[in-house]
Every structure is written in structure tokens, then in C-alpha cells.
Amino acid sequence: MEVMFILIGFSLLVALIFLGLYLWAVRNGQYDDKVTPSIRMLFDDGTRGKRDRDNDEHDHTNIGDPSNGR
């Protein structure tokens, strides 16, 4: 029977720890913006390297040129 009181006390302690972590996360802005992280991958963020951009420009200038097979 005594173990029940120990388990109840331990479960209340764990619940209070999770409540504290949740309140800490809310106060630090972890749940402020729910939309942007899910669509961030759809936008070009400019992290492509210069070599990739140069290759794209080169590819666009040769479109319609019969010598490159396009």
C-alpha cells in the first residue's frame, strides 16, 4: 500500500516537470509560428553555391542551340 503513495508522488513530480517544460517552451516562443516551418522548404533561401548558379545560367544560354543537343 505504501508503494502506491510513492508512485503517486513520483507521477505528480513527473507531471510537474513536464508542465514546467511546457510553460518554459511557450514563454520562449517555441509555439509562436506554426505555419512557416512547414512551408520553409518551398522557398529558395539563397544557400545554393556560386557554381550551381553559374551552371544554371550556362544551361539557360544554350537552350535552343543545336550543338548541345537541346
PDB file of N, CA and C in Angstrom:
ATOM      1  N   MET A   1       0.819  -1.199   0.000  1.00  0.00           N
ATOM      2  CA  MET A   1       0.000   0.000   0.000  1.00  0.00           C
ATOM      3  C   MET A   1       0.860   1.259   0.000  1.00  0.00           C
ATOM      4  N   GLU A   2       2.006   1.150   0.684  1.00  0.00           N
ATOM      5  CA  GLU A   2       2.890   2.314   0.751  1.00  0.00           C
ATOM      6  C   GLU A   2       3.495   2.651  -0.601  1.00  0.00           C
ATOM      7  N   VAL A   3       3.647   1.623  -1.431  1.00  0.00           N
ATOM      8  CA  VAL A   3       4.216   1.873  -2.753  1.00  0.00           C
ATOM      9  C   VAL A   3       3.279   2.725  -3.612  1.00  0.00           C
ATOM     10  N   MET A   4       1.983   2.647  -3.354  1.00  0.00           N
ATOM     11  CA  MET A   4       1.016   3.487  -4.088  1.00  0.00           C
ATOM     12  C   MET A   4       1.284   4.957  -3.831  1.00  0.00           C
ATOM     13  N   PHE A   5       1.552   5.314  -2.609  1.00  0.00           N
ATOM     14  CA  PHE A   5       1.825   6.721  -2.282  1.00  0.00           C
ATOM     15  C   PHE A   5       3.135   7.184  -2.918  1.00  0.00           C
ATOM     16  N   ILE A   6       4.100   6.291  -2.963  1.00  0.00           N
ATOM     17  CA  ILE A   6       5.374   6.632  -3.613  1.00  0.00           C
ATOM     18  C   ILE A   6       5.158   6.849  -5.110  1.00  0.00           C
ATOM     19  N   LEU A   7       4.381   5.957  -5.751  1.00  0.00           N
ATOM     20  CA  LEU A   7       4.115   6.081  -7.184  1.00  0.00           C
ATOM     21  C   LEU A   7       3.276   7.314  -7.494  1.00  0.00           C
ATOM     22  N   ILE A   8       2.316   7.630  -6.667  1.00  0.00           N
ATOM     23  CA  ILE A   8       1.512   8.836  -6.882  1.00  0.00           C
ATOM     24  C   ILE A   8       2.387  10.084  -6.752  1.00  0.00           C
ATOM     25  N   GLY A   9       3.230  10.113  -5.750  1.00  0.00           N
ATOM     26  CA  GLY A   9       4.138  11.251  -5.584  1.00  0.00           C
ATOM     27  C   GLY A   9       5.104  11.383  -6.740  1.00  0.00           C
ATOM     28  N   PHE A  10       5.632  10.251  -7.208  1.00  0.00           N
ATOM     29  CA  PHE A  10       6.562  10.274  -8.336  1.00  0.00           C
ATOM     30  C   PHE A  10       5.861  10.725  -9.607  1.00  0.00           C
ATOM     31  N   SER A  11       4.642  10.245  -9.834  1.00  0.00           N
ATOM     32  CA  SER A  11       3.913  10.660 -11.045  1.00  0.00           C
ATOM     33  C   SER A  11       3.557  12.141 -10.996  1.00  0.00           C
ATOM     34  N   LEU A  12       3.216  12.661  -9.830  1.00  0.00           N
ATOM     35  CA  LEU A  12       2.965  14.106  -9.707  1.00  0.00           C
ATOM     36  C   LEU A  12       4.239  14.901  -9.963  1.00  0.00           C
ATOM     37  N   LEU A  13       5.360  14.398  -9.528  1.00  0.00           N
ATOM     38  CA  LEU A  13       6.637  15.071  -9.773  1.00  0.00           C
ATOM     39  C   LEU A  13       6.947  15.109 -11.263  1.00  0.00           C
ATOM     40  N   VAL A  14       6.752  13.989 -11.944  1.00  0.00           N
ATOM     41  CA  VAL A  14       6.996  13.937 -13.393  1.00  0.00           C
ATOM     42  C   VAL A  14       6.036  14.871 -14.131  1.00  0.00           C
ATOM     43  N   ALA A  15       4.773  14.893 -13.713  1.00  0.00           N
ATOM     44  CA  ALA A  15       3.793  15.777 -14.347  1.00  0.00           C
ATOM     45  C   ALA A  15       4.167  17.239 -14.155  1.00  0.00           C
ATOM     46  N   LEU A  16       4.640  17.599 -12.986  1.00  0.00           N
ATOM     47  CA  LEU A  16       5.050  18.985 -12.734  1.00  0.00           C
ATOM     48  C   LEU A  16       6.284  19.360 -13.553  1.00  0.00           C
ATOM     49  N   ILE A  17       7.189  18.406 -13.734  1.00  0.00           N
ATOM     50  CA  ILE A  17       8.367  18.674 -14.575  1.00  0.00           C
ATOM     51  C   ILE A  17       7.939  18.940 -16.010  1.00  0.00           C
ATOM     52  N   PHE A  18       7.045  18.128 -16.554  1.00  0.00           N
ATOM     53  CA  PHE A  18       6.583  18.342 -17.928  1.00  0.00           C
ATOM     54  C   PHE A  18       5.781  19.639 -18.052  1.00  0.00           C
ATOM     55  N   LEU A  19       4.988  19.971 -17.056  1.00  0.00           N
ATOM     56  CA  LEU A  19       4.263  21.242 -17.085  1.00  0.00           C
ATOM     57  C   LEU A  19       5.231  22.417 -17.080  1.00  0.00           C
ATOM     58  N   GLY A  20       6.273  22.325 -16.276  1.00  0.00           N
ATOM     59  CA  GLY A  20       7.283  23.383 -16.246  1.00  0.00           C
ATOM     60  C   GLY A  20       7.998  23.525 -17.575  1.00  0.00           C
ATOM     61  N   LEU A  21       8.333  22.391 -18.207  1.00  0.00           N
ATOM     62  CA  LEU A  21       8.994  22.448 -19.516  1.00  0.00           C
ATOM     63  C   LEU A  21       8.062  23.028 -20.577  1.00  0.00           C
ATOM     64  N   TYR A  22       6.791  22.690 -20.508  1.00  0.00           N
ATOM     65  CA  TYR A  22       5.828  23.236 -21.470  1.00  0.00           C
ATOM     66  C   TYR A  22       5.699  24.750 -21.303  1.00  0.00           C
ATOM     67  N   LEU A  23       5.567  25.198 -20.074  1.00  0.00           N
ATOM     68  CA  LEU A  23       5.454  26.647 -19.837  1.00  0.00           C
ATOM     69  C   LEU A  23       6.726  27.373 -20.259  1.00  0.00           C
ATOM     70  N   TRP A  24       7.866  26.754 -20.032  1.00  0.00           N
ATOM     71  CA  TRP A  24       9.131  27.358 -20.458  1.00  0.00           C
ATOM     72  C   TRP A  24       9.168  27.484 -21.988  1.00  0.00           C
ATOM     73  N   ALA A  25       8.717  26.440 -22.688  1.00  0.00           N
ATOM     74  CA  ALA A  25       8.725  26.472 -24.151  1.00  0.00           C
ATOM     75  C   ALA A  25       7.760  27.526 -24.687  1.00  0.00           C
ATOM     76  N   VAL A  26       6.611  27.656 -24.079  1.00  0.00           N
ATOM     77  CA  VAL A  26       5.634  28.653 -24.534  1.00  0.00           C
ATOM     78  C   VAL A  26       6.173  30.065 -24.312  1.00  0.00           C
ATOM     79  N   ARG A  27       6.786  30.300 -23.206  1.00  0.00           N
ATOM     80  CA  ARG A  27       7.328  31.635 -22.914  1.00  0.00           C
ATOM     81  C   ARG A  27       8.503  31.992 -23.809  1.00  0.00           C
ATOM     82  N   ASN A  28       9.235  31.004 -24.301  1.00  0.00           N
ATOM     83  CA  ASN A  28      10.377  31.275 -25.179  1.00  0.00           C
ATOM     84  C   ASN A  28      10.010  31.276 -26.649  1.00  0.00           C
ATOM     85  N   GLY A  29       8.720  31.177 -26.979  1.00  0.00           N
ATOM     86  CA  GLY A  29       8.284  31.325 -28.356  1.00  0.00           C
ATOM     87  C   GLY A  29       8.370  30.082 -29.212  1.00  0.00           C
ATOM     88  N   GLN A  30       8.400  28.922 -28.608  1.00  0.00           N
ATOM     89  CA  GLN A  30       8.501  27.696 -29.394  1.00  0.00           C
ATOM     90  C   GLN A  30       7.231  27.407 -30.194  1.00  0.00           C
ATOM     91  N   TYR A  31       6.089  27.948 -29.782  1.00  0.00           N
ATOM     92  CA  TYR A  31       4.827  27.668 -30.464  1.00  0.00           C
ATOM     93  C   TYR A  31       4.234  28.903 -31.126  1.00  0.00           C
ATOM     94  N   ASP A  32       5.033  29.939 -31.350  1.00  0.00           N
ATOM     95  CA  ASP A  32       4.507  31.171 -31.929  1.00  0.00           C
ATOM     96  C   ASP A  32       4.129  31.015 -33.399  1.00  0.00           C
ATOM     97  N   ASP A  33       4.994  30.440 -34.188  1.00  0.00           N
ATOM     98  CA  ASP A  33       4.764  30.338 -35.628  1.00  0.00           C
ATOM     99  C   ASP A  33       4.639  28.866 -36.020  1.00  0.00           C
ATOM    100  N   LYS A  34       3.430  28.455 -36.361  1.00  0.00           N
ATOM    101  CA  LYS A  34       3.201  27.053 -36.723  1.00  0.00           C
ATOM    102  C   LYS A  34       3.201  26.836 -38.224  1.00  0.00           C
ATOM    103  N   VAL A  35       3.091  27.887 -39.024  1.00  0.00           N
ATOM    104  CA  VAL A  35       2.935  27.738 -40.466  1.00  0.00           C
ATOM    105  C   VAL A  35       4.278  27.783 -41.186  1.00  0.00           C
ATOM    106  N   THR A  36       5.116  28.723 -40.857  1.00  0.00           N
ATOM    107  CA  THR A  36       6.350  28.950 -41.608  1.00  0.00           C
ATOM    108  C   THR A  36       7.286  27.741 -41.655  1.00  0.00           C
ATOM    109  N   PRO A  37       7.525  27.024 -40.569  1.00  0.00           N
ATOM    110  CA  PRO A  37       8.434  25.883 -40.686  1.00  0.00           C
ATOM    111  C   PRO A  37       7.945  24.807 -41.658  1.00  0.00           C
ATOM    112  N   SER A  38       6.645  24.660 -41.822  1.00  0.00           N
ATOM    113  CA  SER A  38       6.155  23.620 -42.724  1.00  0.00           C
ATOM    114  C   SER A  38       6.269  24.014 -44.189  1.00  0.00           C
ATOM    115  N   ILE A  39       6.354  25.324 -44.499  1.00  0.00           N
ATOM    116  CA  ILE A  39       6.460  25.737 -45.900  1.00  0.00           C
ATOM    117  C   ILE A  39       7.818  26.327 -46.232  1.00  0.00           C
ATOM    118  N   ARG A  40       8.732  26.335 -45.283  1.00  0.00           N
ATOM    119  CA  ARG A  40      10.052  26.928 -45.490  1.00  0.00           C
ATOM    120  C   ARG A  40      10.814  26.233 -46.612  1.00  0.00           C
ATOM    121  N   MET A  41      10.626  24.943 -46.779  1.00  0.00           N
ATOM    122  CA  MET A  41      11.358  24.214 -47.806  1.00  0.00           C
ATOM    123  C   MET A  41      10.909  24.592 -49.208  1.00  0.00           C
ATOM    124  N   LEU A  42       9.782  25.265 -49.339  1.00  0.00           N
ATOM    125  CA  LEU A  42       9.282  25.631 -50.654  1.00  0.00           C
ATOM    126  C   LEU A  42       9.928  26.902 -51.187  1.00  0.00           C
ATOM    127  N   PHE A  43      10.574  27.671 -50.338  1.00  0.00           N
ATOM    128  CA  PHE A  43      11.180  28.927 -50.753  1.00  0.00           C
ATOM    129  C   PHE A  43      12.673  28.751 -50.989  1.00  0.00           C
ATOM    130  N   ASP A  44      13.191  29.479 -51.957  1.00  0.00           N
ATOM    131  CA  ASP A  44      14.615  29.474 -52.228  1.00  0.00           C
ATOM    132  C   ASP A  44      15.277  30.396 -51.228  1.00  0.00           C
ATOM    133  N   ASP A  45      16.176  29.848 -50.423  1.00  0.00           N
ATOM    134  CA  ASP A  45      16.784  30.651 -49.376  1.00  0.00           C
ATOM    135  C   ASP A  45      18.146  31.205 -49.757  1.00  0.00           C
ATOM    136  N   GLY A  46      18.590  30.978 -50.969  1.00  0.00           N
ATOM    137  CA  GLY A  46      19.849  31.552 -51.412  1.00  0.00           C
ATOM    138  C   GLY A  46      21.066  30.815 -50.914  1.00  0.00           C
ATOM    139  N   THR A  47      20.926  29.562 -50.498  1.00  0.00           N
ATOM    140  CA  THR A  47      22.066  28.804 -49.998  1.00  0.00           C
ATOM    141  C   THR A  47      22.780  28.034 -51.092  1.00  0.00           C
ATOM    142  N   ARG A  48      22.301  28.140 -52.312  1.00  0.00           N
ATOM    143  CA  ARG A  48      22.971  27.439 -53.407  1.00  0.00           C
ATOM    144  C   ARG A  48      24.320  28.081 -53.652  1.00  0.00           C
ATOM    145  N   GLY A  49      25.251  27.274 -54.058  1.00  0.00           N
ATOM    146  CA  GLY A  49      26.590  27.770 -54.291  1.00  0.00           C
ATOM    147  C   GLY A  49      26.699  28.525 -55.602  1.00  0.00           C
ATOM    148  N   LYS A  50      27.793  29.288 -55.734  1.00  0.00           N
ATOM    149  CA  LYS A  50      28.013  30.075 -56.940  1.00  0.00           C
ATOM    150  C   LYS A  50      28.171  29.166 -58.153  1.00  0.00           C
ATOM    151  N   ARG A  51      28.787  28.006 -57.950  1.00  0.00           N
ATOM    152  CA  ARG A  51      28.984  27.086 -59.062  1.00  0.00           C
ATOM    153  C   ARG A  51      27.648  26.600 -59.633  1.00  0.00           C
ATOM    154  N   ASP A  52      26.683  26.304 -58.758  1.00  0.00           N
ATOM    155  CA  ASP A  52      25.365  25.874 -59.218  1.00  0.00           C
ATOM    156  C   ASP A  52      24.667  26.967 -60.000  1.00  0.00           C
ATOM    157  N   ARG A  53      24.771  28.213 -59.504  1.00  0.00           N
ATOM    158  CA  ARG A  53      24.126  29.329 -60.217  1.00  0.00           C
ATOM    159  C   ARG A  53      24.767  29.550 -61.567  1.00  0.00           C
ATOM    160  N   ASP A  54      26.113  29.435 -61.639  1.00  0.00           N
ATOM    161  CA  ASP A  54      26.801  29.603 -62.923  1.00  0.00           C
ATOM    162  C   ASP A  54      26.387  28.511 -63.902  1.00  0.00           C
ATOM    163  N   ASN A  55      26.226  27.287 -63.409  1.00  0.00           N
ATOM    164  CA  ASN A  55      25.801  26.195 -64.288  1.00  0.00           C
ATOM    165  C   ASN A  55      24.393  26.428 -64.811  1.00  0.00           C
ATOM    166  N   ASP A  56      23.493  26.955 -63.961  1.00  0.00           N
ATOM    167  CA  ASP A  56      22.132  27.245 -64.411  1.00  0.00           C
ATOM    168  C   ASP A  56      22.123  28.325 -65.473  1.00  0.00           C
ATOM    169  N   GLU A  57      22.918  29.380 -65.279  1.00  0.00           N
ATOM    170  CA  GLU A  57      22.987  30.444 -66.284  1.00  0.00           C
ATOM    171  C   GLU A  57      23.534  29.905 -67.588  1.00  0.00           C
ATOM    172  N   HIS A  58      24.541  29.068 -67.503  1.00  0.00           N
ATOM    173  CA  HIS A  58      25.131  28.477 -68.697  1.00  0.00           C
ATOM    174  C   HIS A  58      24.109  27.592 -69.416  1.00  0.00           C
ATOM    175  N   ASP A  59      23.330  26.830 -68.638  1.00  0.00           N
ATOM    176  CA  ASP A  59      22.322  25.960 -69.240  1.00  0.00           C
ATOM    177  C   ASP A  59      21.235  26.767 -69.942  1.00  0.00           C
ATOM    178  N   HIS A  60      20.827  27.894 -69.366  1.00  0.00           N
ATOM    179  CA  HIS A  60      19.770  28.700 -69.972  1.00  0.00           C
ATOM    180  C   HIS A  60      20.237  29.392 -71.239  1.00  0.00           C
ATOM    181  N   THR A  61      21.517  29.716 -71.332  1.00  0.00           N
ATOM    182  CA  THR A  61      22.003  30.422 -72.526  1.00  0.00           C
ATOM    183  C   THR A  61      22.144  29.484 -73.709  1.00  0.00           C
ATOM    184  N   ASN A  62      22.271  28.182 -73.455  1.00  0.00           N
ATOM    185  CA  ASN A  62      22.458  27.226 -74.543  1.00  0.00           C
ATOM    186  C   ASN A  62      21.169  26.555 -74.988  1.00  0.00           C
ATOM    187  N   ILE A  63      20.027  26.950 -74.448  1.00  0.00           N
ATOM    188  CA  ILE A  63      18.763  26.337 -74.850  1.00  0.00           C
ATOM    189  C   ILE A  63      18.469  26.745 -76.285  1.00  0.00           C
ATOM    190  N   GLY A  64      18.150  25.813 -77.088  1.00  0.00           N
ATOM    191  CA  GLY A  64      17.861  26.076 -78.493  1.00  0.00           C
ATOM    192  C   GLY A  64      19.081  25.970 -79.390  1.00  0.00           C
ATOM    193  N   ASP A  65      20.232  25.780 -78.794  1.00  0.00           N
ATOM    194  CA  ASP A  65      21.450  25.619 -79.577  1.00  0.00           C
ATOM    195  C   ASP A  65      21.538  24.169 -80.039  1.00  0.00           C
ATOM    196  N   PRO A  66      21.521  23.903 -81.354  1.00  0.00           N
ATOM    197  CA  PRO A  66      21.532  22.516 -81.816  1.00  0.00           C
ATOM    198  C   PRO A  66      22.844  21.795 -81.523  1.00  0.00           C
ATOM    199  N   SER A  67      23.892  22.511 -81.221  1.00  0.00           N
ATOM    200  CA  SER A  67      25.173  21.850 -80.971  1.00  0.00           C
ATOM    201  C   SER A  67      25.213  21.129 -79.622  1.00  0.00           C
ATOM    202  N   ASN A  68      24.371  21.549 -78.665  1.00  0.00           N
ATOM    203  CA  ASN A  68      24.396  20.874 -77.361  1.00  0.00           C
ATOM    204  C   ASN A  68      23.280  19.840 -77.220  1.00  0.00           C
ATOM    205  N   GLY A  69      22.517  19.586 -78.255  1.00  0.00           N
ATOM    206  CA  GLY A  69      21.502  18.541 -78.220  1.00  0.00           C
ATOM    207  C   GLY A  69      20.201  18.942 -77.580  1.00  0.00           C
ATOM    208  N   ARG A  70      19.967  20.191 -77.336  1.00  0.00           N
ATOM    209  CA  ARG A  70      18.701  20.631 -76.716  1.00  0.00           C
ATOM    210  C   ARG A  70      17.763  21.222 -77.718  1.00  0.00           C
TER     211      ARG A  70
END
